[in-house]
Short mmCIF file of C-alpha atoms and ligand atoms in Angstrom, two decimals:
data_model
loop_
_atom_site.label_atom_id
_atom_site.label_comp_id
_atom_site.label_asym_id
_atom_site.label_seq_id
_atom_site.Cartn_x
_atom_site.Cartn_y
_atom_site.Cartn_z
CA MET R 1085 -25.54 -68.10 161.64
CA ILE R 1086 -27.71 -69.23 158.78
CA GLY R 1087 -28.78 -65.95 157.14
CA GLN R 1088 -31.94 -64.99 155.22
CA THR R 1089 -30.87 -66.35 151.87
CA MET R 1090 -30.87 -69.69 152.56
CA PRO R 1091 -32.99 -71.70 150.77
CA THR R 1092 -35.88 -73.77 153.07
CA PRO R 1093 -34.16 -77.44 152.56
CA ASP R 1094 -36.47 -79.47 150.28
CA SER R 1095 -35.18 -82.97 150.31
CA PRO R 1096 -34.65 -85.52 153.63
CA ALA R 1097 -31.15 -85.27 153.86
CA ALA R 1098 -30.92 -81.69 153.81
CA VAL R 1099 -33.45 -80.86 156.45
CA THR R 1100 -31.56 -83.77 157.94
CA ALA R 1101 -27.92 -82.11 157.55
CA LEU R 1102 -29.58 -78.80 158.81
CA ILE R 1103 -30.30 -80.16 162.42
CA ARG R 1104 -26.98 -81.74 162.74
CA ASP R 1105 -25.58 -78.58 161.90
CA ILE R 1106 -27.63 -76.88 164.99
CA LEU R 1107 -27.53 -79.05 167.53
CA GLU R 1108 -23.53 -79.76 166.36
CA ARG R 1109 -22.43 -76.46 167.12
CA ARG R 1110 -25.38 -75.16 169.43
CA GLY R 1111 -25.69 -78.44 171.86
CA GLY R 1112 -23.97 -78.54 174.10
CA GLU R 1113 -25.63 -75.03 175.48
CA SER R 1114 -27.05 -75.84 179.40
CA TYR R 1115 -30.06 -76.51 178.96
CA LEU R 1116 -31.92 -73.87 180.85
CA GLY R 1117 -31.02 -74.34 183.88
CA GLU R 1118 -30.77 -78.46 184.10
CA ALA R 1119 -27.57 -80.01 184.61
CA VAL R 1120 -27.55 -81.92 181.11
CA SER R 1121 -26.90 -80.31 177.71
CA MET R 1122 -29.37 -79.30 175.78
CA THR R 1123 -27.77 -81.91 173.69
CA GLU R 1124 -27.90 -84.96 176.62
CA HIS R 1125 -31.40 -83.38 176.64
CA MET R 1126 -32.80 -84.23 173.46
CA LEU R 1127 -30.98 -87.43 172.88
CA GLN R 1128 -32.51 -88.84 176.05
CA SER R 1129 -35.53 -87.79 175.60
CA ALA R 1130 -35.90 -89.78 172.75
CA TRP R 1131 -34.05 -92.20 173.89
CA ILE R 1132 -36.67 -92.60 176.10
CA ALA R 1133 -39.44 -92.66 173.52
CA GLU R 1134 -37.28 -95.48 171.92
CA GLN R 1135 -37.28 -97.47 175.08
CA ALA R 1136 -41.04 -97.32 175.77
CA GLY R 1137 -41.54 -98.75 172.18
CA GLU R 1138 -43.28 -95.92 170.29
CA THR R 1139 -42.47 -94.89 166.95
CA PRO R 1140 -40.10 -93.22 164.79
CA GLY R 1141 -42.06 -90.55 164.30
CA VAL R 1142 -42.32 -89.80 168.42
CA VAL R 1143 -39.38 -90.48 168.66
CA VAL R 1144 -38.24 -88.19 166.53
CA ALA R 1145 -40.58 -85.57 168.66
CA ALA R 1146 -39.27 -86.43 171.61
CA LEU R 1147 -35.65 -85.96 169.98
CA LEU R 1148 -37.09 -82.29 168.11
CA HIS R 1149 -39.31 -80.54 170.92
CA ASP R 1150 -36.92 -77.94 172.02
CA ILE R 1151 -35.82 -76.62 168.96
CA GLY R 1152 -37.57 -74.24 169.12
CA HIS R 1153 -34.80 -73.02 170.96
CA TYR R 1154 -33.27 -72.49 167.74
CA THR R 1155 -34.80 -70.75 165.57
CA GLY R 1156 -32.33 -68.17 164.93
CA GLU R 1157 -30.76 -71.05 162.78
CA PHE R 1158 -33.46 -71.00 160.44
CA GLY R 1159 -33.43 -68.15 158.89
CA ASP R 1160 -34.58 -64.48 159.95
CA ASP R 1161 -38.06 -65.09 158.02
CA TYR R 1162 -39.67 -67.36 160.75
CA ILE R 1163 -39.50 -63.06 162.84
CA ASP R 1164 -41.89 -61.78 159.83
CA ARG R 1165 -43.78 -65.50 159.74
CA GLY R 1166 -45.32 -64.86 162.81
CA VAL R 1167 -42.83 -65.92 165.62
CA ASP R 1168 -42.67 -65.03 168.81
CA ASN R 1169 -40.08 -66.52 171.57
CA LEU R 1170 -42.50 -68.87 172.43
CA HIS R 1171 -40.00 -72.18 172.03
CA GLU R 1172 -42.92 -74.52 171.85
CA GLU R 1173 -44.54 -72.46 169.40
CA ALA R 1174 -41.48 -71.16 167.27
CA GLY R 1175 -40.58 -75.55 166.97
CA ALA R 1176 -43.32 -76.37 165.87
CA ARG R 1177 -43.89 -73.49 163.01
CA ILE R 1178 -40.61 -74.48 161.44
CA LEU R 1179 -41.02 -78.34 161.68
CA GLU R 1180 -43.93 -78.05 160.14
CA ARG R 1181 -42.59 -77.40 156.75
CA TRP R 1182 -41.39 -81.09 156.63
CA PHE R 1183 -42.50 -83.13 159.44
CA PRO R 1184 -46.01 -85.45 159.54
CA PRO R 1185 -48.93 -83.89 162.81
CA GLU R 1186 -47.98 -86.01 165.36
CA VAL R 1187 -44.47 -84.63 165.58
CA ILE R 1188 -45.65 -80.78 164.92
CA GLU R 1189 -48.20 -81.76 167.33
CA ALA R 1190 -45.91 -83.10 170.06
CA VAL R 1191 -43.56 -80.08 170.12
CA ARG R 1192 -46.90 -77.54 170.32
CA TRP R 1193 -48.24 -78.69 172.81
CA HIS R 1194 -45.81 -79.70 175.12
CA VAL R 1195 -45.55 -77.09 177.42
CA ALA R 1196 -49.10 -76.97 177.48
CA ALA R 1197 -48.92 -80.70 178.30
CA LYS R 1198 -46.90 -79.71 181.54
CA ARG R 1199 -49.49 -77.37 182.46
CA TYR R 1200 -52.75 -79.65 181.70
CA LEU R 1201 -50.42 -82.26 184.21
CA CYS R 1202 -50.34 -80.05 187.04
CA ALA R 1203 -53.43 -79.67 187.00
CA VAL R 1204 -55.18 -83.06 186.69
CA GLU R 1205 -52.32 -85.31 188.48
CA PRO R 1206 -51.04 -83.70 191.96
CA SER R 1207 -47.77 -86.11 191.98
CA TYR R 1208 -46.89 -84.41 188.95
CA LEU R 1209 -46.39 -81.16 190.01
CA GLU R 1210 -44.22 -82.49 192.60
CA ALA R 1211 -41.81 -84.31 190.41
CA LEU R 1212 -41.13 -81.44 188.92
CA SER R 1213 -37.65 -80.08 188.00
CA ASP R 1214 -36.48 -76.51 189.92
CA ALA R 1215 -36.03 -75.15 186.32
CA SER R 1216 -39.25 -76.83 185.70
CA ARG R 1217 -41.34 -75.65 188.29
CA ARG R 1218 -39.28 -71.46 188.02
CA THR R 1219 -40.88 -72.00 183.80
CA LEU R 1220 -44.30 -73.22 185.05
CA GLU R 1221 -44.80 -69.93 186.37
CA LEU R 1222 -43.71 -67.70 183.48
CA GLN R 1223 -45.71 -70.00 181.21
CA GLY R 1224 -48.64 -69.21 183.05
CA GLY R 1225 -48.70 -71.92 185.88
CA PRO R 1226 -51.06 -75.20 185.99
CA MET R 1227 -54.44 -75.39 183.65
CA ASP R 1228 -57.63 -74.11 184.90
CA GLU R 1229 -60.56 -76.51 184.35
CA LYS R 1230 -61.87 -74.68 181.21
CA GLU R 1231 -58.60 -75.16 179.72
CA ALA R 1232 -57.81 -78.16 180.63
CA ARG R 1233 -61.24 -79.35 179.46
CA GLN R 1234 -59.87 -78.20 175.83
CA PHE R 1235 -56.52 -80.29 175.95
CA ALA R 1236 -58.33 -82.71 177.06
CA ALA R 1237 -60.40 -82.83 173.48
CA ASN R 1238 -56.95 -83.04 171.48
CA PRO R 1239 -57.02 -85.78 169.39
CA TRP R 1240 -53.04 -85.86 169.80
CA ARG R 1241 -53.33 -85.53 173.53
CA ASP R 1242 -51.95 -89.16 174.55
CA THR R 1243 -48.68 -88.38 172.55
CA ILE R 1244 -48.04 -84.94 173.72
CA VAL R 1245 -48.88 -86.10 177.16
CA ARG R 1246 -46.41 -89.19 176.71
CA VAL R 1247 -43.19 -87.26 175.27
CA ARG R 1248 -43.65 -84.54 178.19
CA ARG R 1249 -43.03 -87.19 179.57
CA TYR R 1250 -40.36 -88.20 178.56
CA ASP R 1251 -38.91 -84.80 178.00
CA ASP R 1252 -39.34 -84.61 182.12
CA GLY R 1253 -37.58 -87.63 182.66
CA ALA R 1254 -34.25 -86.47 180.23
CA LYS R 1255 -32.78 -84.48 182.67
CA VAL R 1256 -30.52 -86.86 184.71
CA PRO R 1257 -26.33 -85.95 184.67
CA GLY R 1258 -24.03 -88.29 182.68
CA ARG R 1259 -27.09 -90.71 181.57
CA GLN R 1260 -25.43 -92.81 178.83
CA THR R 1261 -27.84 -93.25 175.50
CA PRO R 1262 -27.31 -94.12 171.76
CA GLY R 1263 -25.60 -91.03 169.64
CA LEU R 1264 -26.74 -88.43 167.74
CA ASP R 1265 -26.49 -90.41 163.87
CA HIS R 1266 -28.73 -93.00 165.50
CA TYR R 1267 -31.52 -90.53 165.92
CA LEU R 1268 -30.44 -88.82 162.75
CA GLU R 1269 -31.09 -91.59 160.70
CA LEU R 1270 -34.34 -92.10 162.62
CA VAL R 1271 -35.33 -88.03 161.42
CA GLU R 1272 -34.74 -88.67 157.79
CA GLN R 1273 -36.83 -91.97 157.80
CA VAL R 1274 -39.95 -89.94 159.45
CA LEU R 1275 -38.94 -87.46 156.53
CA GLU R 1276 -38.88 -90.42 153.90
CA ASP R 1277 -42.07 -91.98 154.57
CA TRP R 1278 -43.84 -87.93 155.45
CA ASN R 1279 -42.97 -87.10 151.58
CA VAL R 1280 -44.01 -90.83 150.58
CA GLU R 1281 -47.65 -90.18 151.85
CA ALA R 1282 -48.02 -86.86 151.40
CA ALA R 1283 -47.14 -86.67 147.11
FE1 FE I 2311 -37.19 -79.54 177.03
#
């Protein structure tokens, strides 16, 4: 595990290498009671986004939406920075150091999007996997009307909801996708483009 003294990676290549290292060591872990591993789930999410013609930023959001499950890998100081164990908020806080808003916001709100869709689209809840239905209760259940109205006003709503649907579709055992190398190239590209823009 990477210790507290780890310097913050400060180049696109270094951030990409950090993500690669985490996924290569930890990605074989099972994905919250689903029949696919974490890496399979992340690659399937990214692949579905890519097939849908999404921009590299949205494909990367789909790839990294569950990165918050690995918070401990990013150094213990995240605890001090007020990160609780809600994986979506933890993931967004990790990524906001380096990534553009479309990535961060899609990660931050992907659980809220599930609660939102359950409230506004009855068929959505019925189609959720058993594991996803179980976690829904822990996550607060379907949104009430006020919560749904607030969520609908999020400027990133459409992107967030699309990433949520890619997440939901990414649980098929044995599905073939491009490998991690392909998507890590996109990660590095998104970081480079954003660094240039933000400089
Ligand atoms: Fe997920």
